[in-house]
Short mmCIF file of C-alpha atoms in Angstrom, two decimals:
data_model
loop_
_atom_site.label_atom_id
_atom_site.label_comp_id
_atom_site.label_asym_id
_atom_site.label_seq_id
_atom_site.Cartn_x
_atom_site.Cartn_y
_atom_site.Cartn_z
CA UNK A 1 162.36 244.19 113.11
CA UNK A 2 166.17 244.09 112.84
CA UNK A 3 167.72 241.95 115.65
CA UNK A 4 168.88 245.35 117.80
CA UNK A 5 165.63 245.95 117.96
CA UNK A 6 164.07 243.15 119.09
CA UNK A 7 166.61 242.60 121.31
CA UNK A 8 166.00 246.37 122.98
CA UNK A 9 162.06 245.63 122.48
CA UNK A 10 162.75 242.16 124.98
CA UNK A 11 164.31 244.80 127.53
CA UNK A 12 161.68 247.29 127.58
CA UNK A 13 159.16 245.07 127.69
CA UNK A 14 160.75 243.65 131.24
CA UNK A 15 160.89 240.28 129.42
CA UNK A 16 164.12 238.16 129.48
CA UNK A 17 167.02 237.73 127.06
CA UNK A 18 167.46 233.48 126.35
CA UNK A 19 170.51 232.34 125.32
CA UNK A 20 170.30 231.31 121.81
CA UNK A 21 169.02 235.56 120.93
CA UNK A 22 170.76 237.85 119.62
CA UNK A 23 172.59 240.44 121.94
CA UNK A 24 175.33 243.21 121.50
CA UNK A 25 178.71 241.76 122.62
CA UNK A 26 178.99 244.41 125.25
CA UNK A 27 175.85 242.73 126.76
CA UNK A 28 177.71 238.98 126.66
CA UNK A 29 181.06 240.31 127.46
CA UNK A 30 179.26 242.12 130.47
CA UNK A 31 177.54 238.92 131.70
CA UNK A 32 180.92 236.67 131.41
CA UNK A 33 182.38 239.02 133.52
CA UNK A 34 179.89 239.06 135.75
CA UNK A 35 178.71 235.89 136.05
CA UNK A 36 181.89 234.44 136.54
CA UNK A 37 183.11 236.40 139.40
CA UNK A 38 180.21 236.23 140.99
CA UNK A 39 180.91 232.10 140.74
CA UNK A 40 184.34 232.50 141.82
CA UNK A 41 183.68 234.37 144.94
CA UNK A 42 181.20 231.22 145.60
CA UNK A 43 183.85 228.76 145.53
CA UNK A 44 186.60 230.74 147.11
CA UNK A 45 183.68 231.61 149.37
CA UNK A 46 184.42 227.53 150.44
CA UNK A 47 187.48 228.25 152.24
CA UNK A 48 186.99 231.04 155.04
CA UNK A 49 184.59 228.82 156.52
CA UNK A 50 186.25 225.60 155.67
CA UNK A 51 188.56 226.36 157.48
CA UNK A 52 186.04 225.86 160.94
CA UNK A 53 184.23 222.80 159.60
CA UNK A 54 187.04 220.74 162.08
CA UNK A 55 186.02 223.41 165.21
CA UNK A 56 182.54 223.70 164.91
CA UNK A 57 181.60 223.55 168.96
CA UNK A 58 179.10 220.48 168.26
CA UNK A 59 177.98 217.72 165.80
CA UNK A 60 174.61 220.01 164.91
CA UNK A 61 176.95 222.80 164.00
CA UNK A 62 179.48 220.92 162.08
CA UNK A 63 176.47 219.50 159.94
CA UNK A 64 175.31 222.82 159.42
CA UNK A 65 178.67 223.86 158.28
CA UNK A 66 179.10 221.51 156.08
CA UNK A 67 175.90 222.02 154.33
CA UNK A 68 176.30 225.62 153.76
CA UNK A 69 179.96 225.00 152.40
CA UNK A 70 178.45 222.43 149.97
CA UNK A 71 175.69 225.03 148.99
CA UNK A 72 178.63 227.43 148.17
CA UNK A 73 179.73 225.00 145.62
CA UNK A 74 176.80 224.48 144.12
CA UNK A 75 175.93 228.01 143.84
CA UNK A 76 179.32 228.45 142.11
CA UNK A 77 177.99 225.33 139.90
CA UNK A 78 174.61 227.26 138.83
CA UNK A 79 176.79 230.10 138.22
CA UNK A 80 179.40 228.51 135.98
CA UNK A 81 176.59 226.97 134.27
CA UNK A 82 174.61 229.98 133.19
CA UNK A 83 178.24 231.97 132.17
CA UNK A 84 178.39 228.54 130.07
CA UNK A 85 175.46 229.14 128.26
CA UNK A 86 177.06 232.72 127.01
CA UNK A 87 179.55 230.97 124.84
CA UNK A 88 182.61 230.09 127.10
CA UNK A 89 183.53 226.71 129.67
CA UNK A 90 183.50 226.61 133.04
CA UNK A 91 187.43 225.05 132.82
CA UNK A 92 188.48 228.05 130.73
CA UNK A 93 186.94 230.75 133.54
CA UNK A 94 188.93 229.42 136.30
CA UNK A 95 191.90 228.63 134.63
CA UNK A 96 191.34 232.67 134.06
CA UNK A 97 190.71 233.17 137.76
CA UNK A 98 193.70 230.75 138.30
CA UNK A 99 195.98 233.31 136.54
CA UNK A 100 194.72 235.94 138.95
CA UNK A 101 193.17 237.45 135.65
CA UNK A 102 189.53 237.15 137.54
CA UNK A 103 188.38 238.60 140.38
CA UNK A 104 186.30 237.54 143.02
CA UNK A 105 184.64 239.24 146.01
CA UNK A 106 186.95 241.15 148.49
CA UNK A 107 185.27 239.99 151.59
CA UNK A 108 187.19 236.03 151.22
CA UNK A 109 190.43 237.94 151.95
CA UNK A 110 189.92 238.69 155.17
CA UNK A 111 190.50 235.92 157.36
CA UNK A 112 188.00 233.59 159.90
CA UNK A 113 189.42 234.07 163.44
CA UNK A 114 187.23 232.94 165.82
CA UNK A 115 183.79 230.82 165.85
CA UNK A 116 181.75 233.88 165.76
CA UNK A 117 182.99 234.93 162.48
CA UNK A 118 180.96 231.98 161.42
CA UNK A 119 177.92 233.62 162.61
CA UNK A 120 179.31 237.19 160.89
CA UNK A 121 179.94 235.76 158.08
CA UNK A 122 176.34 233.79 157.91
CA UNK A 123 174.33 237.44 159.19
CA UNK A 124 176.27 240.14 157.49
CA UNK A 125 177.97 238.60 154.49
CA UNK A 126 175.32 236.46 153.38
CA UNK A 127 172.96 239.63 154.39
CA UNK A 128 174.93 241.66 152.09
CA UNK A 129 175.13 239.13 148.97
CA UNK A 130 171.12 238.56 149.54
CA UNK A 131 170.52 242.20 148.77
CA UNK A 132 172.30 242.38 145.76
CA UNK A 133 171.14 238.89 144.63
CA UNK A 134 167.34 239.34 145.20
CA UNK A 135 168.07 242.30 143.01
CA UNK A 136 169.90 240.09 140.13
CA UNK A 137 166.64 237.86 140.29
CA UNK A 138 165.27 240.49 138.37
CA UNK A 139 168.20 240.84 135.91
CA UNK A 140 167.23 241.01 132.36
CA UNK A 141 169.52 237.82 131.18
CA UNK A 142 166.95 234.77 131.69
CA UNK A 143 169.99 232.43 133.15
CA UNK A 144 171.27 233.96 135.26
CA UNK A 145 168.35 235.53 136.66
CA UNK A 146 167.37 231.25 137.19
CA UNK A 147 169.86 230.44 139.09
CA UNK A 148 169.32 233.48 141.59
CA UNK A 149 166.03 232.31 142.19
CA UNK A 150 167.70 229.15 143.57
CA UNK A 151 170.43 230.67 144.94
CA UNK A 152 168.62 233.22 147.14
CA UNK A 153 166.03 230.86 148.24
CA UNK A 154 169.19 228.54 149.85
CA UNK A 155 171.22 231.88 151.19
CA UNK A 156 168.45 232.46 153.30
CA UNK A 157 168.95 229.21 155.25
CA UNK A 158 172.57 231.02 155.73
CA UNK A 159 171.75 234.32 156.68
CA UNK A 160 169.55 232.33 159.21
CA UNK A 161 171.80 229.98 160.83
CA UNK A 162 174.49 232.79 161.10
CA UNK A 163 172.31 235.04 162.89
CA UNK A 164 170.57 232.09 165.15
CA UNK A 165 174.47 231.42 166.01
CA UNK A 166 175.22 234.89 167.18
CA UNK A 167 171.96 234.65 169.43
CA UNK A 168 173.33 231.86 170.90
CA UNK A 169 176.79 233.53 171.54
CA UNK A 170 175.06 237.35 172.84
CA UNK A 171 172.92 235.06 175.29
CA UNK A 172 175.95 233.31 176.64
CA UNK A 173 178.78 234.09 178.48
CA UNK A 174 180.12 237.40 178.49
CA UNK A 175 183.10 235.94 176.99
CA UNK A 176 181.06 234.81 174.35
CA UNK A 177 178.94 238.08 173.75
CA UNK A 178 182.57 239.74 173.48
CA UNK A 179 183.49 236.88 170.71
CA UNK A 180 180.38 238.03 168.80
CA UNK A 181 181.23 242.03 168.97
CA UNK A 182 184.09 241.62 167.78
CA UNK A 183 183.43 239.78 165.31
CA UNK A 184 180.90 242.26 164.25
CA UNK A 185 184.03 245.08 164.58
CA UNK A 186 185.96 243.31 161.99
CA UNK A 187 183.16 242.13 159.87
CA UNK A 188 181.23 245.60 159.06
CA UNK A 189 183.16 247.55 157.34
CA UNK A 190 184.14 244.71 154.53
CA UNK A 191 180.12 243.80 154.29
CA UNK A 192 179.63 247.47 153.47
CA UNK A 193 182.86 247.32 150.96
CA UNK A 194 180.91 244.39 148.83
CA UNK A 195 178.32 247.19 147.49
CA UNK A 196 180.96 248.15 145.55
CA UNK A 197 182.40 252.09 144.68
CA UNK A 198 180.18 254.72 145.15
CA UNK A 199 177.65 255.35 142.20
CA UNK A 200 180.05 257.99 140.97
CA UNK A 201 183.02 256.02 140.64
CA UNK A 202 181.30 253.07 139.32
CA UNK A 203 181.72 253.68 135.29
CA UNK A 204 180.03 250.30 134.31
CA UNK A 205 176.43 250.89 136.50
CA UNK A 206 174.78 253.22 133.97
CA UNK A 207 175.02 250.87 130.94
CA UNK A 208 174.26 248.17 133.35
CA UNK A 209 171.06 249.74 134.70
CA UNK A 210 170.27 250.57 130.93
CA UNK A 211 170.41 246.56 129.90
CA UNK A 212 168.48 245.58 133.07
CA UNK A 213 171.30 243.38 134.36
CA UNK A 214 172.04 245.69 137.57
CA UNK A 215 168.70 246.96 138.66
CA UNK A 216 169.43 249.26 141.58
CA UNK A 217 172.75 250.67 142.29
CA UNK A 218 175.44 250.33 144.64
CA UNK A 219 174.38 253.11 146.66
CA UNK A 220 171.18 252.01 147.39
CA UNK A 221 171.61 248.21 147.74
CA UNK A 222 174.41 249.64 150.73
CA UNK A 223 171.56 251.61 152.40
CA UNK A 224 169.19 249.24 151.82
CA UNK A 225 171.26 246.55 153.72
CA UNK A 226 172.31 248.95 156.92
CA UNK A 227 168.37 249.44 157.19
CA UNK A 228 167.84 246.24 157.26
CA UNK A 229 170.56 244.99 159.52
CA UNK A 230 170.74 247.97 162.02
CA UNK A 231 167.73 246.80 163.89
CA UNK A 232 169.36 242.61 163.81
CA UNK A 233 172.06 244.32 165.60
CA UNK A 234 170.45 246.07 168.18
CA UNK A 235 167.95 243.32 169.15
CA UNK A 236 171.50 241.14 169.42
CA UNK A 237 172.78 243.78 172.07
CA UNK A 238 175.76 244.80 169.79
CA UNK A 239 177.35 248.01 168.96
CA UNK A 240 177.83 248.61 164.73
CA UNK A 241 181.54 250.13 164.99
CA UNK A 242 180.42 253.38 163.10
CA UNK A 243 180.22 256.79 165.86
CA UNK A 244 178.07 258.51 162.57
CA UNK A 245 175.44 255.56 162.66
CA UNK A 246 172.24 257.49 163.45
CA UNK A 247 168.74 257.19 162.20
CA UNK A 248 167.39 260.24 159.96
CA UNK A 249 164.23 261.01 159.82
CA UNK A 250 163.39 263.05 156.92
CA UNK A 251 165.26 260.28 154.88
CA UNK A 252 163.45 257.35 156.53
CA UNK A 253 166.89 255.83 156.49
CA UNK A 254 170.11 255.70 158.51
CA UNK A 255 172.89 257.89 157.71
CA UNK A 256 176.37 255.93 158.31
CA UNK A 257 179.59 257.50 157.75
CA UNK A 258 182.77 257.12 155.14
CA UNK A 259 183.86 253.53 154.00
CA UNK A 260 187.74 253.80 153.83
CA UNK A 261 188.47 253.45 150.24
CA UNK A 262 192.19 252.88 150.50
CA UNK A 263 191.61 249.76 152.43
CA UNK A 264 188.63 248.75 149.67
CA UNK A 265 190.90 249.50 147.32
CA UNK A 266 193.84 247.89 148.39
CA UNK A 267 192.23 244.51 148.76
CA UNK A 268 190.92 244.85 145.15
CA UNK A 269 194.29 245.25 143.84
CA UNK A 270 195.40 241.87 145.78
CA UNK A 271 196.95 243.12 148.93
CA UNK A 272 194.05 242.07 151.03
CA UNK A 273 194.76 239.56 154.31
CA UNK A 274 194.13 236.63 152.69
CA UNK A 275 193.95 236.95 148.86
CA UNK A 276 197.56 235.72 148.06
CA UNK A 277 196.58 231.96 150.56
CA UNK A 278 193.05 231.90 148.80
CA UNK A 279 194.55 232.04 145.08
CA UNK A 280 197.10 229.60 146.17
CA UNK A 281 194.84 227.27 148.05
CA UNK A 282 192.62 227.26 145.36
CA UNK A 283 194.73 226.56 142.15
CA UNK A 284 196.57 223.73 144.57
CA UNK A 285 193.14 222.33 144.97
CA UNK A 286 192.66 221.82 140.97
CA UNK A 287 196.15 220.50 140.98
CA UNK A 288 196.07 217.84 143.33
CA UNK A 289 192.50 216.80 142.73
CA UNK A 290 193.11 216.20 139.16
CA UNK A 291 193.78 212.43 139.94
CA UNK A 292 189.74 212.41 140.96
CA UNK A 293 188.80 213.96 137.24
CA UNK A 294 191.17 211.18 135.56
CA UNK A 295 189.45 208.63 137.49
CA UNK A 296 186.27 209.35 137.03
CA UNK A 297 186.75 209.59 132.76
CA UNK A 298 188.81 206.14 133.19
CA UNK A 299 185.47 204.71 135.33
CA UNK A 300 183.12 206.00 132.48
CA UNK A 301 185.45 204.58 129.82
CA UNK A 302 185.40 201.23 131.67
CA UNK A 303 181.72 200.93 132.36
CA UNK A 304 181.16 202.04 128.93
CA UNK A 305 182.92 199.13 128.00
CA UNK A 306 181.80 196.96 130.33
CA UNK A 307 178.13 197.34 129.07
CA UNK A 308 179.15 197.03 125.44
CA UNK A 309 180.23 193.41 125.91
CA UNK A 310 177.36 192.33 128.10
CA UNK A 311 175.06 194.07 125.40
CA UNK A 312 177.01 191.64 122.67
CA UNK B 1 185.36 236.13 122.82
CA UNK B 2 187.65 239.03 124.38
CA UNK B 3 186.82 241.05 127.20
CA UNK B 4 188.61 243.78 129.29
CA UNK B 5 188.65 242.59 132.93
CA UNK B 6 187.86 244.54 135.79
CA UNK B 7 190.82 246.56 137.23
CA UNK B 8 191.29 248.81 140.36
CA UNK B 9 192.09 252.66 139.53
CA UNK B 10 195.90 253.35 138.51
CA UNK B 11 196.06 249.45 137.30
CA UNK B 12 196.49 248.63 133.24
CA UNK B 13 193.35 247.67 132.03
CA UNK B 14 193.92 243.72 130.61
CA UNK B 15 192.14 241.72 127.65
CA UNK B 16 191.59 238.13 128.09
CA UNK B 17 190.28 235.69 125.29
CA UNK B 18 187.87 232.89 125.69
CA UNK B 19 187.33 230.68 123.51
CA UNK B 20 184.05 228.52 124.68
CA UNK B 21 186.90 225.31 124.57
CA UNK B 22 186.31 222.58 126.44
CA UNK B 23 189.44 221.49 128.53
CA UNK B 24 188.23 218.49 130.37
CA UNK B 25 186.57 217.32 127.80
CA UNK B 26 183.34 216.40 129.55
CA UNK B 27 180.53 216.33 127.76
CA UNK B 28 177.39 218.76 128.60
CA UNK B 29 174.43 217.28 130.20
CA UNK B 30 170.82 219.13 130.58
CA UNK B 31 169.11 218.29 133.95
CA UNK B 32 165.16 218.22 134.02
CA UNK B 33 163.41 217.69 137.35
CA UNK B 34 159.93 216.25 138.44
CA UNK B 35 159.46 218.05 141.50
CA UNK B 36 156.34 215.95 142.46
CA UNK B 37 154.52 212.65 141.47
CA UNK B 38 151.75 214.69 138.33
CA UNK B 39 153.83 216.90 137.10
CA UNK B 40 156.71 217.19 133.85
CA UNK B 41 160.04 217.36 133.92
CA UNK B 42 161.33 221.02 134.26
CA UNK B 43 164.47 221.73 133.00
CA UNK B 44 166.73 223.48 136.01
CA UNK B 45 170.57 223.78 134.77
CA UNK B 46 173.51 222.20 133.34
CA UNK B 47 176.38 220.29 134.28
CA UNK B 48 179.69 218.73 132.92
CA UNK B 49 180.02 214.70 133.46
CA UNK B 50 182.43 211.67 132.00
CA UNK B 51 178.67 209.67 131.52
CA UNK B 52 175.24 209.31 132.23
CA UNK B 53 175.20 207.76 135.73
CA UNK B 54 178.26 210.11 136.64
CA UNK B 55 175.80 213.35 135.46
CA UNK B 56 172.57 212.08 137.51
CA UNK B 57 174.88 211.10 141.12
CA UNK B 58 176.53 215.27 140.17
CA UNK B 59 172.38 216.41 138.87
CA UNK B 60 171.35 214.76 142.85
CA UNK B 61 174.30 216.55 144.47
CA UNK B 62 174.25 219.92 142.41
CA UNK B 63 170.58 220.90 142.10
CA UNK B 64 168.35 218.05 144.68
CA UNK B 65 170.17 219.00 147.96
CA UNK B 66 166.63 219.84 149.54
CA UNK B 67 164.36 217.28 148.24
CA UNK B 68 163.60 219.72 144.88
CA UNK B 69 162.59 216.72 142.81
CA UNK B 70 161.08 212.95 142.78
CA UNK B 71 163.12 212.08 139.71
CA UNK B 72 165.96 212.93 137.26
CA UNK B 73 166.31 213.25 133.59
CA UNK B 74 169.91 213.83 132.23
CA UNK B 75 169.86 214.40 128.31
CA UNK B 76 173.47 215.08 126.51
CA UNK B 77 173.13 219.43 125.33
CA UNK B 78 174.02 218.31 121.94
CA UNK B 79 171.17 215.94 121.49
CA UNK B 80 169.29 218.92 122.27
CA UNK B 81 167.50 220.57 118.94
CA UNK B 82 166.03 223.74 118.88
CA UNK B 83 164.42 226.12 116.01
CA UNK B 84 166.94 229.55 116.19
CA UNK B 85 165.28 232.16 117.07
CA UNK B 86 165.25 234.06 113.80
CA UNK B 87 163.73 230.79 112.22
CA UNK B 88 161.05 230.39 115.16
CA UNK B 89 158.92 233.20 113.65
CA UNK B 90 157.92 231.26 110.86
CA UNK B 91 157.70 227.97 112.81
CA UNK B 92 155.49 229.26 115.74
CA UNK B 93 152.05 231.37 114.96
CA UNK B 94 151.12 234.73 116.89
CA UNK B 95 147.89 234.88 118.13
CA UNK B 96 146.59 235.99 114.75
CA UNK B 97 144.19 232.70 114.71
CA UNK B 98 141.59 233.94 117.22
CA UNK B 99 139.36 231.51 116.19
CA UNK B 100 141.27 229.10 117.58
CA UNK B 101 140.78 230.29 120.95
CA UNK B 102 137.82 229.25 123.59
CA UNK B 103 137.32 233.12 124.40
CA UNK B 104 136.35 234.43 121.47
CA UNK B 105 133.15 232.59 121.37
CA UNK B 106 130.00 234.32 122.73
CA UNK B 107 127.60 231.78 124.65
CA UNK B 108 124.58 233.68 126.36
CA UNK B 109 124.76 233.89 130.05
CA UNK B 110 121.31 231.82 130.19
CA UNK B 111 123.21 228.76 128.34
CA UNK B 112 125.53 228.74 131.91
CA UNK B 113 128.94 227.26 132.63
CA UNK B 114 130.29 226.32 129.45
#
């Protein structure tokens, strides 16, 4: 068997690619791409709701917070660390994202405005990402489809505490319950954005679906996710901001009108709310917390020492 | 390894080159975790670290947030060896032994349990 073949016999069989097999190089060059934008949006991910860690309304909230933003980073962690095993370094895929040569989800552009974006963010973003990431648990590239396993298993403690939050606010004061729809007005349309384009003006899906790495397509994972949410929305007594929402019957699903494309569009080519602040914030991050990466080789260097001449 | 990026409709479509460089200079650690007292160590990821106590406080932080192990093995990647895969095939047998296996040994039903 040549090693096209057994590679293309490990797909059909539903088994999983490992790193040290052969693949084609659109397969690797696929994943890199892949993988690593999908660990950049976790890190950038960090910052809409960093920036509420210092507001959170209580102690229990602010602990919550902070654990979620943690998880973020370590999802981005897994994720740099499977991309790693395709050839290339973690440093050399951000300094790529640095340069604004790698993307990273759309929905971290738009900005966190109130505390109930917290709770949007936690139901509908993390919502959205679930659906595509139980999905990728089943992607044909043994790695990656690892460190979904582990990834989804944590999102689900954020889908949670978003949507327990938003309870909360729609049982509270009207004030509150107004916080929470409008939240949900601004919050919507970019969850339904993250799907992606539309099957037919998504070139890569086909050869994606072919290799097993995408395993249901953007179309689907979209209407899978209004299905699912629809009903969360109505048992939190809030209106989804979309007149054309209506269940169909002889689909079994909801139909849901028109995504506006320019706007997708537009925040994919960097014009977004926030992306030119996230870039920035990030790279200044690396920057300034390079001091912490010296320090810590000079502390390894100097115990290394240190238990040389005790050892003598 | 080059690779076209992703770009929006009407933008120029742009190579970029990796080169699987290290720039920190960190070496690569494997992380294998016990998740309870009577079982092995399972390997669960990767991680970049200055030295060995450095890569098990980052292997706690990055993959034990939620009490996923009772202890922590942190082995440098490059101390890892491995047959290649186009090599394995000679090392490891298929199933072509039979004999070797419990099943294929018929013991009446009156013998019992064996």
């Amino acid at each position: 068997m040549t090693s096209p073949e057994r590679f293309q016999a490990i797909i059909d069989a539903e088994d999983k690619i490992e790193p040290t097999d052969w693949m084609p190089e659109g397969y690797r060059s696929t994943l890199v791409r892949q993988i690593a934008q999908h660990a950049h949006s976790e890190v950038i991910g960090m910052q809409p709701e960093g920036n509420w860690i210092t507001r959170a309304p209580s102690l229990h909230r602010k602990a919550i917070l902070i654990a979620k933003v943690q998880d973020e980073a370590g999802h981005g962690l897994y994720l740099y660390s499977a991309a790693e095993t395709l050839g290339v370094k973690r440093d050399e895929l951000q300094e790529l994202l640095h340069q604004g040569k790698h993307k990273y989800s759309s929905i971290f552009n738009y900005p966190t405005l109130t505390w109930a974006d917290i709770g949007a963010i936690g139901w509908l973003v993390d919502g959205a990402a679930i659906t595509n990431q139980v999905m990728l648990t089943r992607c044909s590239y043994g790695p990656y489809a690892r460190a979904m396993v582990r990834i989804c298993k944590e999102e689900s403690f954020h889908q949670r505490q978003g949507y327990e939050l938003l309870i909360q606010l729609c049982q509270g004061t009207p004030e509150q319950k107004a916080m929470a729809q409008d939240a949900l007005d601004r919050w919507w349309w970019p969850s339904l954005m993250m799907f992606g384009p539309h099957d037919s003006d998504s070139p890569h899906t086909e050869q994606s679906m072919t290799w097993k790495i995408k395993r249901v397509s953007n179309d689907d994972l979209r209407q899978q996710f209004v299905d699912m949410t629809v009903p969360q929305a109505e048992y939190l007594g809030l209106a989804i901001p979309d007149r054309e929402l209506r269940w169909n019957p002889e689909r079994g699903h909801y139909d849901f009108g028109e995504i506006d494309w320019e706007e997708f569009w537009r925040v994919v080519k960097g014009n977004g709310p926030m992306n030119r602040d996230r870039l920035a914030h990030k790279s200044r991050a690396w920057e300034e917390g390079a001091w912490v990466r010296e320090a810590a080789t000079a502390h390894a260097v100097k115990r290394a020492e240190r238990s040389a001449r005790s050892a003598a | 390894m080059t690779y076209e990026v992703p770009v929006a409709p009407g933008e120029k479509a742009e190579l970029v080159e990796t080169t699987g460089t290290d720039l920190d200079g960190w070496p690569m650690w494997e992380v294998f975790v016990r998740a309870r007292r009577g079982i092995s160590h399972v390997h669960i990821g990767s991680l970049h670290a200055p030295d060995p106590v450095t890569a098990l406080e980052n292997a706690r932080d990055v993959y034990t947030r939620r009490g996923e192990g009772v202890s922590v093995w942190v082995v440098p990647s490059t101390e890892v060896h491995a047959f290649e895969p186009e090599a394995a095939a000679e090392y490891i047998e298929a199933n072509e032994k039979v004999y070797r296996l419990a099943t294929t040994y018929e013991i009446p039903d009156e013998v019992g349990q064996m």
